[in-house]
Amino acid sequence: MARHPKRKAGKYGARQYQTKYDPNDGTMERALTEIRLGKKVKDIALKYKIPRSTLYDKIKDNHPKKVGRPTVLSHDEEKALASMVELTCEWQVPMDRTDLRYFVQDYLNKKGVKLFRNENLPSMDWTERFIRDFKLKLRSVDNVKPNRSGLSLEDVNKFFINLEKELDGVPPENIWNFDETNFTDDPGKKKVIVSKRRRRVERCMPHSKTSFSVMCCGNPKGEFMPPMIVYKSKCMWENWKKHGPRGASYTMSKNGWFEAQSFTKWFMDLALPRLKELTGKKVIIGDNLGCHYTADVLIECRRHNIAFIPLIPNTTHISQPLDVAVFSPVKKFWRQSLEAWRRETRIKDDLQKTCFPAILRSTFIRIERELGTALESGFRTCGIHPLDRTKIAKKIPSRVHVVDGFDLNIFNDSVLDFLENNRTCSVT
């Protein structure tokens, strides 16, 4: 961690600077402009509360260099490096702090410049300062399988050309996105307070691998259809349907997943009645699983002027509104509801089917105010409503060597090739 020692007030040698202006708010530029127009330095110093010596130094250009200790790399090199860090994220090979240090070391060695002591490897202090100066952040990464990272710009254009035709003249309340997700019997992890010497922390909390599939569907207006819950069972009991979300439907399958039969039941029992209430053309968007295209579903779609649009294969993590903006906050509140239920009931067994509907209902009640806004944001982020293909196109990895006006070829091409070779699929 970078060290930033602070001087204590009143201690010998700890000078307290009395600067009354912010160097970054344009005050200095305004003061110098008035001086160049003929006003006295003394008057301007009193007006803007800037020391006269500072104004004289600025006028005479006595200290043209940047304030503070000089950086190891030039400003252009550091700015291009920050752009390179962003570019590696587009290549889906993001850098951590260690990668950044070895990246700079390789660049300096190939350039034949010795700037750092430890084998020309930048220190952690330098790394933290670089991250802070360019307002970068450390974030957890989401692992994406190679088949999900092979999306091309041509695929995006084809999809949006077809989507634009289908959505022509369709109001937002007639555009629906459906997707299923799993709710597991696991309250998840959270940070707790411990002593610095403790390395491992355990919490006594019952959990299991039990999971339940739930189908959700919503539109850009932030409106939701009632959910459908699928149980892993060969038969259905009435007490599995009690105290659940309002209007919810229930079914079962051998593996607990949505199969052709359960999807058809969801469409007939929940989706179709809601779509019949709307006038004009209706559009329903979802992933392209084969079990969604049953004969009964397609017949009803044709009969009631419903267009069924599948998303691009392996892209639901960036093109599915529910996946992008809704399920993550819902799962967060689900874990909170599950933990609260565990603490209240003191039940140590696996989560039972009789208890699941009530916990799911409490989850939706907790996040009810946020769900509509999240869904609207999901449609906007995926470029479905309003229609904007650039929302998806900008997420496609691309090979560029100029970012924000800085030529990235100042870094050795061998380093660029090294980063690209770390991807499991090619960069277009």
Short mmCIF file of C-alpha atoms in Angstrom, two decimals:
data_model
loop_
_atom_site.label_atom_id
_atom_site.label_comp_id
_atom_site.label_asym_id
_atom_site.label_seq_id
_atom_site.Cartn_x
_atom_site.Cartn_y
_atom_site.Cartn_z
CA MET A 1 0.00 0.00 0.00
CA ALA A 2 1.29 3.48 -0.83
CA ARG A 3 2.55 5.53 2.07
CA HIS A 4 1.33 9.10 2.42
CA PRO A 5 2.81 10.54 5.66
CA LYS A 6 1.12 13.66 6.98
CA ARG A 7 2.86 16.39 8.94
CA LYS A 8 1.43 17.22 12.32
CA ALA A 9 0.30 20.78 12.91
CA GLY A 10 2.53 22.77 15.28
CA LYS A 11 5.52 20.48 14.90
CA TYR A 12 8.85 22.13 14.08
CA GLY A 13 9.42 22.22 10.33
CA ALA A 14 5.81 21.44 9.48
CA ARG A 15 4.90 24.43 7.37
CA GLN A 16 1.16 25.12 7.07
CA TYR A 17 0.37 26.46 3.62
CA GLN A 18 -2.23 29.21 3.60
CA THR A 19 -3.53 28.77 0.07
CA LYS A 20 -7.04 30.23 -0.18
CA TYR A 21 -7.85 29.13 -3.72
CA ASP A 22 -8.27 25.88 -5.58
CA PRO A 23 -5.61 25.52 -8.33
CA ASN A 24 -8.01 23.47 -10.43
CA ASP A 25 -11.10 25.71 -10.46
CA GLY A 26 -9.80 28.31 -12.96
CA THR A 27 -9.11 31.02 -10.38
CA MET A 28 -5.45 31.38 -11.38
CA GLU A 29 -6.34 31.74 -15.08
CA ARG A 30 -8.86 34.48 -14.31
CA ALA A 31 -6.35 36.33 -12.11
CA LEU A 32 -3.61 36.21 -14.76
CA THR A 33 -6.05 37.42 -17.43
CA GLU A 34 -6.94 40.50 -15.38
CA ILE A 35 -3.26 41.25 -14.74
CA ARG A 36 -2.52 41.07 -18.47
CA LEU A 37 -5.36 43.54 -19.02
CA GLY A 38 -3.52 46.09 -16.90
CA LYS A 39 -4.71 45.61 -13.32
CA LYS A 40 -2.26 45.71 -10.44
CA VAL A 41 -0.85 42.51 -9.02
CA LYS A 42 -1.48 43.72 -5.45
CA ASP A 43 -5.20 44.25 -6.11
CA ILE A 44 -5.60 40.91 -7.85
CA ALA A 45 -3.80 39.12 -5.00
CA LEU A 46 -6.25 40.59 -2.48
CA LYS A 47 -9.26 39.89 -4.69
CA TYR A 48 -8.50 36.21 -5.34
CA LYS A 49 -6.49 35.56 -2.13
CA ILE A 50 -3.45 34.39 -4.08
CA PRO A 51 0.06 35.25 -2.78
CA ARG A 52 1.73 37.98 -4.82
CA SER A 53 4.89 35.88 -5.13
CA THR A 54 2.84 33.14 -6.78
CA LEU A 55 1.35 35.59 -9.27
CA TYR A 56 4.80 37.04 -10.11
CA ASP A 57 6.17 33.51 -10.65
CA LYS A 58 3.29 32.71 -13.00
CA ILE A 59 3.71 35.93 -14.97
CA LYS A 60 7.48 35.49 -15.35
CA ASP A 61 7.16 31.73 -15.90
CA ASN A 62 9.70 31.02 -13.15
CA HIS A 63 8.40 27.53 -12.39
CA PRO A 64 7.05 26.05 -15.62
CA LYS A 65 7.23 22.44 -14.42
CA LYS A 66 4.38 20.58 -12.76
CA VAL A 67 4.03 21.02 -9.01
CA GLY A 68 5.44 18.18 -6.93
CA ARG A 69 7.97 15.47 -7.48
CA PRO A 70 8.66 14.76 -11.19
CA THR A 71 7.10 11.55 -12.50
CA VAL A 72 9.31 8.68 -13.63
CA LEU A 73 7.58 8.39 -17.00
CA SER A 74 6.64 11.42 -19.05
CA HIS A 75 3.07 12.74 -18.86
CA ASP A 76 2.32 11.50 -22.39
CA GLU A 77 3.70 8.05 -21.56
CA GLU A 78 1.59 7.78 -18.42
CA LYS A 79 -1.53 8.99 -20.21
CA ALA A 80 -0.97 6.46 -22.99
CA LEU A 81 -0.39 3.79 -20.34
CA ALA A 82 -3.75 4.63 -18.74
CA SER A 83 -5.36 4.25 -22.18
CA MET A 84 -3.57 0.93 -22.59
CA VAL A 85 -5.03 -0.29 -19.30
CA GLU A 86 -8.51 0.53 -20.63
CA LEU A 87 -7.70 -1.21 -23.91
CA THR A 88 -6.72 -4.44 -22.16
CA CYS A 89 -10.18 -4.44 -20.56
CA GLU A 90 -11.68 -4.29 -24.06
CA TRP A 91 -9.47 -7.24 -25.02
CA GLN A 92 -10.88 -9.01 -21.95
CA VAL A 93 -7.37 -9.38 -20.49
CA PRO A 94 -7.57 -6.75 -17.72
CA MET A 95 -4.48 -5.90 -15.72
CA ASP A 96 -4.05 -6.16 -11.98
CA ARG A 97 -1.37 -4.18 -10.15
CA THR A 98 1.30 -6.86 -10.67
CA ASP A 99 0.55 -7.05 -14.41
CA LEU A 100 0.88 -3.28 -14.66
CA ARG A 101 4.28 -3.29 -12.94
CA TYR A 102 5.70 -6.00 -15.22
CA PHE A 103 4.16 -4.28 -18.24
CA VAL A 104 6.09 -1.08 -17.44
CA GLN A 105 9.25 -3.06 -16.64
CA ASP A 106 9.14 -4.80 -20.03
CA TYR A 107 8.56 -1.47 -21.78
CA LEU A 108 11.50 0.21 -20.04
CA ASN A 109 13.85 -2.73 -20.62
CA LYS A 110 13.08 -2.84 -24.34
CA LYS A 111 13.52 0.93 -24.47
CA GLY A 112 16.92 0.58 -22.77
CA VAL A 113 16.08 2.95 -19.90
CA LYS A 114 16.91 2.33 -16.23
CA LEU A 115 14.48 4.20 -13.96
CA PHE A 116 13.71 1.88 -11.03
CA ARG A 117 16.07 0.22 -8.59
CA ASN A 118 14.66 -3.31 -8.27
CA GLU A 119 15.50 -4.73 -11.72
CA ASN A 120 13.66 -1.77 -13.26
CA LEU A 121 10.39 -2.99 -11.68
CA PRO A 122 8.08 -0.15 -10.57
CA SER A 123 7.34 -0.05 -6.86
CA MET A 124 3.89 -0.52 -5.33
CA ASP A 125 4.00 3.15 -4.28
CA TRP A 126 4.40 4.17 -7.93
CA THR A 127 1.56 1.84 -8.93
CA GLU A 128 -0.82 3.23 -6.30
CA ARG A 129 0.09 6.79 -7.29
CA PHE A 130 -0.57 6.01 -10.97
CA ILE A 131 -3.97 4.49 -10.17
CA ARG A 132 -4.88 7.48 -8.02
CA ASP A 133 -3.69 10.19 -10.44
CA PHE A 134 -5.61 8.79 -13.41
CA LYS A 135 -8.72 8.02 -11.33
CA LEU A 136 -8.60 4.29 -12.01
CA LYS A 137 -10.25 1.72 -9.75
CA LEU A 138 -9.76 -1.87 -8.66
CA ARG A 139 -12.80 -4.01 -9.47
CA SER A 140 -13.55 -7.72 -9.33
CA VAL A 141 -13.66 -9.38 -12.75
CA ASP A 142 -16.38 -11.60 -14.17
CA ASN A 143 -15.02 -14.68 -15.92
CA VAL A 144 -16.45 -15.14 -19.43
CA LYS A 145 -16.17 -18.35 -21.40
CA PRO A 146 -14.39 -18.17 -24.79
CA ASN A 147 -17.60 -18.82 -26.74
CA ARG A 148 -19.13 -15.73 -25.09
CA SER A 149 -16.22 -13.52 -26.08
CA GLY A 150 -16.33 -14.37 -29.79
CA LEU A 151 -19.04 -11.83 -30.64
CA SER A 152 -18.39 -9.86 -33.85
CA LEU A 153 -19.63 -6.48 -35.03
CA GLU A 154 -21.30 -8.20 -37.99
CA ASP A 155 -23.44 -10.30 -35.62
CA VAL A 156 -24.50 -7.18 -33.72
CA ASN A 157 -25.45 -5.32 -36.91
CA LYS A 158 -27.52 -8.24 -38.21
CA PHE A 159 -29.38 -8.54 -34.94
CA PHE A 160 -30.18 -4.83 -34.67
CA ILE A 161 -31.25 -4.58 -38.33
CA ASN A 162 -33.83 -7.28 -37.66
CA LEU A 163 -34.75 -5.78 -34.27
CA GLU A 164 -35.28 -2.34 -35.82
CA LYS A 165 -37.74 -3.81 -38.33
CA GLU A 166 -39.66 -5.71 -35.66
CA LEU A 167 -39.84 -2.78 -33.22
CA ASP A 168 -40.95 -0.23 -35.82
CA GLY A 169 -44.09 1.39 -34.45
CA VAL A 170 -44.21 -0.82 -31.34
CA PRO A 171 -44.78 1.12 -28.07
CA PRO A 172 -42.46 0.31 -25.13
CA GLU A 173 -45.25 -1.30 -23.09
CA ASN A 174 -45.54 -3.94 -25.86
CA ILE A 175 -41.84 -4.91 -25.72
CA TRP A 176 -41.12 -7.71 -23.22
CA ASN A 177 -37.96 -9.53 -22.16
CA PHE A 178 -38.13 -12.90 -20.38
CA ASP A 179 -35.42 -14.91 -18.68
CA GLU A 180 -35.11 -17.57 -16.02
CA THR A 181 -32.72 -17.52 -13.06
CA ASN A 182 -31.87 -19.69 -10.06
CA PHE A 183 -32.25 -18.89 -6.38
CA THR A 184 -29.93 -21.00 -4.23
CA ASP A 185 -29.99 -21.93 -0.56
CA ASP A 186 -26.84 -19.95 0.23
CA PRO A 187 -26.81 -16.62 2.11
CA GLY A 188 -23.42 -15.84 0.55
CA LYS A 189 -20.40 -14.13 2.05
CA LYS A 190 -20.07 -10.79 3.77
CA LYS A 191 -17.31 -8.80 5.42
CA VAL A 192 -17.06 -8.91 9.21
CA ILE A 193 -14.85 -7.23 11.81
CA VAL A 194 -11.89 -9.29 13.06
CA SER A 195 -8.41 -8.70 14.42
CA LYS A 196 -5.54 -8.22 12.00
CA ARG A 197 -3.91 -11.46 13.14
CA ARG A 198 -6.88 -13.64 12.16
CA ARG A 199 -6.54 -15.04 8.64
CA ARG A 200 -9.56 -17.32 8.41
CA VAL A 201 -13.05 -16.44 9.60
CA GLU A 202 -15.90 -18.93 9.78
CA ARG A 203 -19.60 -18.31 10.32
CA CYS A 204 -22.10 -20.89 11.51
CA MET A 205 -24.85 -20.57 8.90
CA PRO A 206 -26.85 -23.48 7.38
CA HIS A 207 -26.69 -23.68 3.59
CA SER A 208 -27.01 -26.25 0.83
CA LYS A 209 -26.90 -26.68 -2.95
CA THR A 210 -30.69 -26.62 -3.23
CA SER A 211 -31.89 -24.26 -5.95
CA PHE A 212 -35.17 -23.16 -7.50
CA SER A 213 -35.74 -21.88 -11.06
CA VAL A 214 -37.84 -18.75 -11.50
CA MET A 215 -39.04 -17.18 -14.78
CA CYS A 216 -39.31 -13.38 -14.87
CA CYS A 217 -40.57 -11.06 -17.60
CA GLY A 218 -40.72 -7.26 -17.88
CA ASN A 219 -40.92 -4.30 -20.28
CA PRO A 220 -39.09 -0.94 -20.69
CA LYS A 221 -41.84 0.78 -18.66
CA GLY A 222 -40.61 -1.08 -15.58
CA GLU A 223 -43.67 -3.37 -15.49
CA PHE A 224 -43.34 -7.05 -14.54
CA MET A 225 -45.44 -10.11 -15.14
CA PRO A 226 -45.97 -12.45 -12.17
CA PRO A 227 -43.12 -14.98 -11.87
CA MET A 228 -43.29 -18.73 -12.42
CA ILE A 229 -41.49 -21.12 -10.06
CA VAL A 230 -40.27 -24.55 -11.16
CA TYR A 231 -39.70 -27.25 -8.54
CA LYS A 232 -37.59 -30.36 -8.99
CA SER A 233 -40.23 -32.99 -8.47
CA LYS A 234 -42.49 -35.51 -10.18
CA CYS A 235 -45.64 -34.17 -8.56
CA MET A 236 -46.98 -30.91 -7.13
CA TRP A 237 -48.31 -30.30 -3.61
CA GLU A 238 -50.67 -27.46 -2.74
CA ASN A 239 -48.62 -26.23 0.23
CA TRP A 240 -45.75 -25.49 -2.19
CA LYS A 241 -47.89 -22.69 -3.66
CA LYS A 242 -48.77 -20.79 -0.48
CA HIS A 243 -47.60 -17.30 0.52
CA GLY A 244 -45.71 -16.70 -2.74
CA PRO A 245 -45.49 -13.57 -4.91
CA ARG A 246 -48.83 -12.17 -6.03
CA GLY A 247 -50.17 -13.94 -9.15
CA ALA A 248 -47.25 -16.40 -9.28
CA SER A 249 -47.62 -19.70 -11.09
CA TYR A 250 -46.02 -23.00 -10.12
CA THR A 251 -44.95 -26.12 -12.00
CA MET A 252 -42.40 -28.93 -11.74
CA SER A 253 -39.89 -30.81 -13.86
CA LYS A 254 -37.57 -33.79 -13.35
CA ASN A 255 -34.41 -31.66 -13.09
CA GLY A 256 -35.91 -28.42 -11.76
CA TRP A 257 -35.12 -26.51 -14.97
CA PHE A 258 -37.35 -24.87 -17.56
CA GLU A 259 -38.08 -27.46 -20.22
CA ALA A 260 -40.43 -27.29 -23.20
CA GLN A 261 -43.46 -28.26 -21.11
CA SER A 262 -42.78 -25.81 -18.27
CA PHE A 263 -41.98 -22.97 -20.70
CA THR A 264 -45.18 -23.58 -22.62
CA LYS A 265 -47.12 -23.51 -19.35
CA TRP A 266 -45.50 -20.18 -18.43
CA PHE A 267 -46.36 -18.70 -21.82
CA MET A 268 -49.98 -19.92 -21.77
CA ASP A 269 -50.73 -19.13 -18.12
CA LEU A 270 -48.87 -15.85 -17.56
CA ALA A 271 -47.43 -14.28 -20.71
CA LEU A 272 -50.25 -14.76 -23.20
CA PRO A 273 -53.07 -13.39 -20.98
CA ARG A 274 -51.04 -10.24 -20.32
CA LEU A 275 -50.10 -9.79 -23.99
CA LYS A 276 -53.76 -10.18 -25.04
CA GLU A 277 -54.62 -7.09 -23.00
CA LEU A 278 -52.34 -4.95 -25.20
CA THR A 279 -53.33 -3.50 -28.55
CA GLY A 280 -51.22 -3.64 -31.67
CA LYS A 281 -48.12 -5.68 -32.32
CA LYS A 282 -46.33 -7.27 -29.35
CA VAL A 283 -42.64 -8.24 -29.21
CA ILE A 284 -41.16 -10.77 -26.80
CA ILE A 285 -37.37 -11.09 -26.54
CA GLY A 286 -35.41 -13.93 -24.93
CA ASP A 287 -32.50 -16.33 -25.26
CA ASN A 288 -32.53 -18.78 -28.13
CA LEU A 289 -33.04 -22.09 -26.32
CA GLY A 290 -34.74 -24.80 -28.34
CA CYS A 291 -37.31 -25.49 -25.60
CA HIS A 292 -38.79 -22.01 -26.15
CA TYR A 293 -39.93 -22.74 -29.69
CA THR A 294 -42.71 -25.25 -29.16
CA ALA A 295 -45.49 -25.62 -31.68
CA ASP A 296 -48.15 -24.36 -29.26
CA VAL A 297 -46.17 -21.21 -28.45
CA LEU A 298 -45.47 -20.37 -32.08
CA ILE A 299 -49.12 -20.93 -33.08
CA GLU A 300 -50.35 -18.56 -30.37
CA CYS A 301 -47.73 -15.96 -31.33
CA ARG A 302 -48.92 -15.96 -34.93
CA ARG A 303 -52.57 -15.86 -33.89
CA HIS A 304 -52.18 -12.82 -31.59
CA ASN A 305 -49.60 -10.77 -33.56
CA ILE A 306 -46.69 -11.54 -31.24
CA ALA A 307 -43.15 -11.41 -32.65
CA PHE A 308 -40.73 -13.81 -30.95
CA ILE A 309 -37.15 -12.48 -31.21
CA PRO A 310 -34.19 -14.58 -30.01
CA LEU A 311 -31.06 -12.82 -28.77
CA ILE A 312 -27.62 -13.38 -30.29
CA PRO A 313 -26.25 -16.75 -29.05
CA ASN A 314 -23.92 -16.56 -26.02
CA THR A 315 -24.49 -12.83 -25.47
CA THR A 316 -27.18 -12.71 -22.80
CA HIS A 317 -24.63 -11.30 -20.31
CA ILE A 318 -24.53 -8.06 -22.34
CA SER A 319 -27.77 -8.09 -24.38
CA GLN A 320 -30.41 -9.42 -21.96
CA PRO A 321 -31.96 -6.55 -19.90
CA LEU A 322 -32.94 -8.83 -17.00
CA ASP A 323 -29.47 -10.36 -16.85
CA VAL A 324 -27.70 -7.01 -17.12
CA ALA A 325 -29.60 -4.92 -14.58
CA VAL A 326 -32.22 -6.86 -12.60
CA PHE A 327 -31.02 -10.25 -11.42
CA SER A 328 -27.91 -9.00 -9.60
CA PRO A 329 -29.76 -6.67 -7.16
CA VAL A 330 -32.55 -9.26 -6.78
CA LYS A 331 -30.01 -11.92 -5.74
CA LYS A 332 -28.48 -9.48 -3.26
CA PHE A 333 -31.82 -8.95 -1.55
CA TRP A 334 -32.57 -12.68 -1.82
CA ARG A 335 -29.48 -13.49 0.24
CA GLN A 336 -30.53 -10.92 2.84
CA SER A 337 -34.05 -12.36 3.03
CA LEU A 338 -32.71 -15.91 3.27
CA GLU A 339 -30.31 -14.99 6.07
CA ALA A 340 -33.08 -13.17 7.96
CA TRP A 341 -35.34 -16.23 7.58
CA ARG A 342 -32.58 -18.54 8.85
CA ARG A 343 -31.99 -16.36 11.91
CA GLU A 344 -35.69 -16.01 12.66
CA THR A 345 -36.74 -19.65 12.26
CA ARG A 346 -33.50 -21.32 13.44
CA ILE A 347 -34.14 -24.06 10.86
CA LYS A 348 -30.92 -25.99 10.17
CA ASP A 349 -32.23 -28.24 7.40
CA ASP A 350 -32.08 -27.50 3.68
CA LEU A 351 -34.47 -24.90 2.32
CA GLN A 352 -37.80 -26.63 1.77
CA LYS A 353 -40.25 -26.06 -1.06
CA THR A 354 -42.93 -25.03 1.42
CA CYS A 355 -40.76 -22.12 2.63
CA PHE A 356 -39.36 -20.88 -0.67
CA PRO A 357 -42.41 -18.91 -1.97
CA ALA A 358 -42.66 -16.78 1.18
CA ILE A 359 -38.94 -15.89 1.14
CA LEU A 360 -39.14 -15.04 -2.55
CA ARG A 361 -42.13 -12.79 -1.89
CA SER A 362 -40.30 -10.94 0.91
CA THR A 363 -37.37 -10.46 -1.48
CA PHE A 364 -39.58 -8.83 -4.13
CA ILE A 365 -41.23 -6.64 -1.48
CA ARG A 366 -37.82 -5.43 -0.28
CA ILE A 367 -36.66 -4.43 -3.75
CA GLU A 368 -40.04 -3.42 -5.19
CA ARG A 369 -39.15 0.28 -5.48
CA GLU A 370 -35.88 -0.40 -7.30
CA LEU A 371 -37.00 -3.11 -9.73
CA GLY A 372 -38.81 -0.83 -12.20
CA THR A 373 -35.89 1.60 -12.45
CA ALA A 374 -33.41 -1.27 -12.80
CA LEU A 375 -35.41 -2.83 -15.64
CA GLU A 376 -35.66 0.49 -17.51
CA SER A 377 -31.89 0.85 -17.14
CA GLY A 378 -31.40 -2.70 -18.45
CA PHE A 379 -33.33 -2.04 -21.67
CA ARG A 380 -31.40 1.21 -22.15
CA THR A 381 -28.00 -0.40 -21.46
CA CYS A 382 -28.69 -3.23 -23.92
CA GLY A 383 -29.72 -0.75 -26.63
CA ILE A 384 -33.21 -2.27 -27.03
CA HIS A 385 -35.21 0.75 -25.87
CA PRO A 386 -34.36 3.30 -27.00
CA LEU A 387 -32.86 1.44 -29.94
CA ASP A 388 -29.07 1.97 -30.02
CA ARG A 389 -26.76 -0.70 -31.39
CA THR A 390 -23.65 1.16 -30.18
CA LYS A 391 -24.49 0.09 -26.61
CA ILE A 392 -23.53 -3.47 -27.57
CA ALA A 393 -21.02 -2.69 -30.31
CA LYS A 394 -18.75 -0.76 -27.94
CA LYS A 395 -18.40 -3.87 -25.75
CA ILE A 396 -16.85 -5.90 -28.56
CA PRO A 397 -13.04 -6.30 -28.25
CA SER A 398 -11.26 -4.38 -30.99
CA ARG A 399 -7.62 -3.95 -32.00
CA VAL A 400 -6.83 -0.26 -31.96
CA HIS A 401 -3.55 1.52 -31.34
CA VAL A 402 -4.82 5.05 -30.73
CA VAL A 403 -7.01 5.76 -27.69
CA ASP A 404 -8.07 9.26 -26.65
CA GLY A 405 -5.64 10.77 -29.15
CA PHE A 406 -2.55 9.01 -27.79
CA ASP A 407 -0.47 6.72 -29.97
CA LEU A 408 -0.16 3.39 -28.18
CA ASN A 409 2.69 2.32 -30.44
CA ILE A 410 5.06 4.08 -28.04
CA PHE A 411 4.85 0.74 -26.23
CA ASN A 412 6.73 -2.09 -27.82
CA ASP A 413 4.65 -4.21 -30.20
CA SER A 414 5.91 -7.36 -28.51
CA VAL A 415 4.08 -6.32 -25.33
CA LEU A 416 0.84 -5.81 -27.28
CA ASP A 417 1.25 -9.22 -28.86
CA PHE A 418 1.93 -10.75 -25.47
CA LEU A 419 -1.35 -9.34 -24.09
CA GLU A 420 -3.34 -10.50 -27.11
CA ASN A 421 -1.87 -14.00 -26.90
CA ASN A 422 -3.22 -14.32 -23.37
CA ARG A 423 -6.76 -14.31 -24.73
CA THR A 424 -8.29 -17.67 -25.55
CA CYS A 425 -9.93 -16.26 -28.67
CA SER A 426 -8.78 -13.79 -31.30
CA VAL A 427 -9.26 -10.05 -31.19
CA THR A 428 -11.00 -8.65 -34.25
#
